[in-house]
């Protein structure tokens, strides 16, 4: 570009020297058209650097803009390209995901395209958008660092045109980083809020979405010291909607467990601890780099890992490197298809065969309701004294749990992970955890305590009676 501009300038000077000849009268106009074409080509190349920075090319473009006398407007042009590339690349990714072409782009706005993303393609599209945003931010950061390391890298010219100082350019880059991050946040906010399929995700898939968005916010914090309030609010709103729906499903599920529970001990080992359950694995994870995204810190927390130190100069790796085969999006109409994750068999925590709740329900279907009720009452009466004596015999050597107990415990683990991942709705999640326990406690009370005449009146404390009444009034009645 520099050589082409210099050649055009030489030609213009030559034409000016021979301007008295009419045969070259149109040449100045043609040379100016050629110069305009060169400038357009420079601008196109500059736009490409916004997603794939090349220091040599950037140096040449700086020199070219200086020869054109546009050094003062160069940085404004660059930052405009960064914002434009965010807009164009997001549209391209959404169109490709939906299966449309750029020619169909005018058919729908960005908001409409976000609503059209299929449920099974949501995570892959989210992943591609985040990788795209990282590449853009990475190029911006590399340009920023380039100017810090190259204060006198622009070639001198013979004229006295004013040139921007290094401090001026760096200040422009600092202020422009916030604008760029704001644009990225807006795009991601729309993508998250306008896609209603997210409420149908399995719990693990939703948690993974939270982790990915959290990683994006870590990038924003390290890029321009932003608290990413736009993204935080978007995820808070989506999480509230998701969690309400999820919690209602879990209450229905718990009701099913309690209705089919035969109150027999699950044969867990004496060494069993709740942290061995799959749902509590996040408590065992650390923030070490080896775990990377799987241990991404929760919202409102800063990561010890400097993402730019780790990924800025790598070509193939990026902060969103994750095996996407780990992500399973529910494709069934019901969002509660992960019920089977509550099966008791959890590897080495069992001691013998576990209670088969499905078999119990299957056998129950062949009997009458009265038979079931009579059998259950007899089984409860006989098991109360049996398990009571076994507890005293083995209280120092084993844990006494039922299938429903493990179910509630595992739900606690899932809810605790939600608290860890999304602090803004932590209070709501804790309230829902108390509802689960209240429901479980009240059911145990109504089955084994409330109608037993042999229990003395003072066996239940006034506080426990108050709690039972509160649960009955607030939870059961609703």
mmCIF file of N, CA and C in Angstrom, residues 214 217-218 221 227-229 232 297-303 419-425:
data_model
loop_
_atom_site.group_PDB
_atom_site.id
_atom_site.type_symbol
_atom_site.label_atom_id
_atom_site.label_comp_id
_atom_site.label_asym_id
_atom_site.label_seq_id
_atom_site.Cartn_x
_atom_site.Cartn_y
_atom_site.Cartn_z
ATOM 1 N N UNK A 214 -19.818 -17.017 32.386
ATOM 2 C CA UNK A 214 -18.917 -16.517 33.421
ATOM 3 C C UNK A 214 -17.505 -16.334 32.884
ATOM 4 N N UNK A 217 -17.350 -13.190 31.006
ATOM 5 C CA UNK A 217 -17.293 -12.028 31.888
ATOM 6 C C UNK A 217 -15.911 -11.876 32.514
ATOM 7 N N UNK A 218 -15.230 -12.978 32.763
ATOM 8 C CA UNK A 218 -13.847 -12.895 33.230
ATOM 9 C C UNK A 218 -12.974 -12.199 32.197
ATOM 10 N N UNK A 221 -13.653 -8.515 32.414
ATOM 11 C CA UNK A 221 -13.043 -7.891 33.580
ATOM 12 C C UNK A 221 -11.550 -7.671 33.377
ATOM 13 N N UNK A 227 -17.455 -4.728 35.138
ATOM 14 C CA UNK A 227 -18.178 -5.673 35.990
ATOM 15 C C UNK A 227 -19.233 -6.438 35.208
ATOM 16 N N UNK A 228 -19.347 -6.151 33.906
ATOM 17 C CA UNK A 228 -20.273 -6.867 33.014
ATOM 18 C C UNK A 228 -21.694 -6.878 33.564
ATOM 19 N N UNK A 229 -22.163 -5.721 33.989
ATOM 20 C CA UNK A 229 -23.497 -5.634 34.593
ATOM 21 C C UNK A 229 -24.596 -6.036 33.617
ATOM 22 N N UNK A 232 -24.541 -9.848 33.551
ATOM 23 C CA UNK A 232 -24.979 -10.372 34.838
ATOM 24 C C UNK A 232 -26.490 -10.282 34.981
ATOM 25 N N UNK A 297 -14.780 -19.874 38.055
ATOM 26 C CA UNK A 297 -15.321 -19.305 39.273
ATOM 27 C C UNK A 297 -16.692 -18.715 39.041
ATOM 28 N N UNK A 298 -17.410 -18.549 40.130
ATOM 29 C CA UNK A 298 -18.787 -18.083 40.016
ATOM 30 C C UNK A 298 -18.840 -16.598 39.717
ATOM 31 N N UNK A 299 -20.049 -16.137 39.393
ATOM 32 C CA UNK A 299 -20.240 -14.729 39.087
ATOM 33 C C UNK A 299 -19.833 -13.890 40.296
ATOM 34 N N UNK A 300 -19.366 -12.678 40.029
ATOM 35 C CA UNK A 300 -18.917 -11.734 41.050
ATOM 36 C C UNK A 300 -17.609 -12.163 41.705
ATOM 37 N N UNK A 301 -16.930 -13.147 41.149
ATOM 38 C CA UNK A 301 -15.626 -13.562 41.656
ATOM 39 C C UNK A 301 -14.583 -13.433 40.555
ATOM 40 N N UNK A 302 -13.393 -13.048 40.939
ATOM 41 C CA UNK A 302 -12.311 -12.898 39.979
ATOM 42 C C UNK A 302 -11.484 -14.176 39.916
ATOM 43 N N UNK A 303 -11.097 -14.541 38.726
ATOM 44 C CA UNK A 303 -10.284 -15.737 38.549
ATOM 45 C C UNK A 303 -8.824 -15.411 38.784
ATOM 46 N N UNK A 419 -26.243 -21.919 43.605
ATOM 47 C CA UNK A 419 -25.862 -20.804 44.478
ATOM 48 C C UNK A 419 -24.431 -20.379 44.200
ATOM 49 N N UNK A 420 -23.544 -21.368 44.041
ATOM 50 C CA UNK A 420 -22.133 -21.078 43.790
ATOM 51 C C UNK A 420 -21.933 -20.367 42.458
ATOM 52 N N UNK A 421 -22.730 -20.767 41.455
ATOM 53 C CA UNK A 421 -22.532 -20.229 40.118
ATOM 54 C C UNK A 421 -23.193 -18.876 39.906
ATOM 55 N N UNK A 422 -24.292 -18.610 40.585
ATOM 56 C CA UNK A 422 -25.038 -17.382 40.314
ATOM 57 C C UNK A 422 -25.480 -16.745 41.617
ATOM 58 N N UNK A 423 -24.624 -15.908 42.150
ATOM 59 C CA UNK A 423 -24.890 -15.275 43.427
ATOM 60 C C UNK A 423 -26.163 -14.427 43.457
ATOM 61 N N UNK A 424 -26.526 -13.713 42.382
ATOM 62 C CA UNK A 424 -27.711 -12.841 42.460
ATOM 63 C C UNK A 424 -29.010 -13.563 42.806
ATOM 64 N N UNK A 425 -29.144 -14.853 42.529
ATOM 65 C CA UNK A 425 -30.380 -15.557 42.871
ATOM 66 C C UNK A 425 -30.154 -16.543 44.017
#
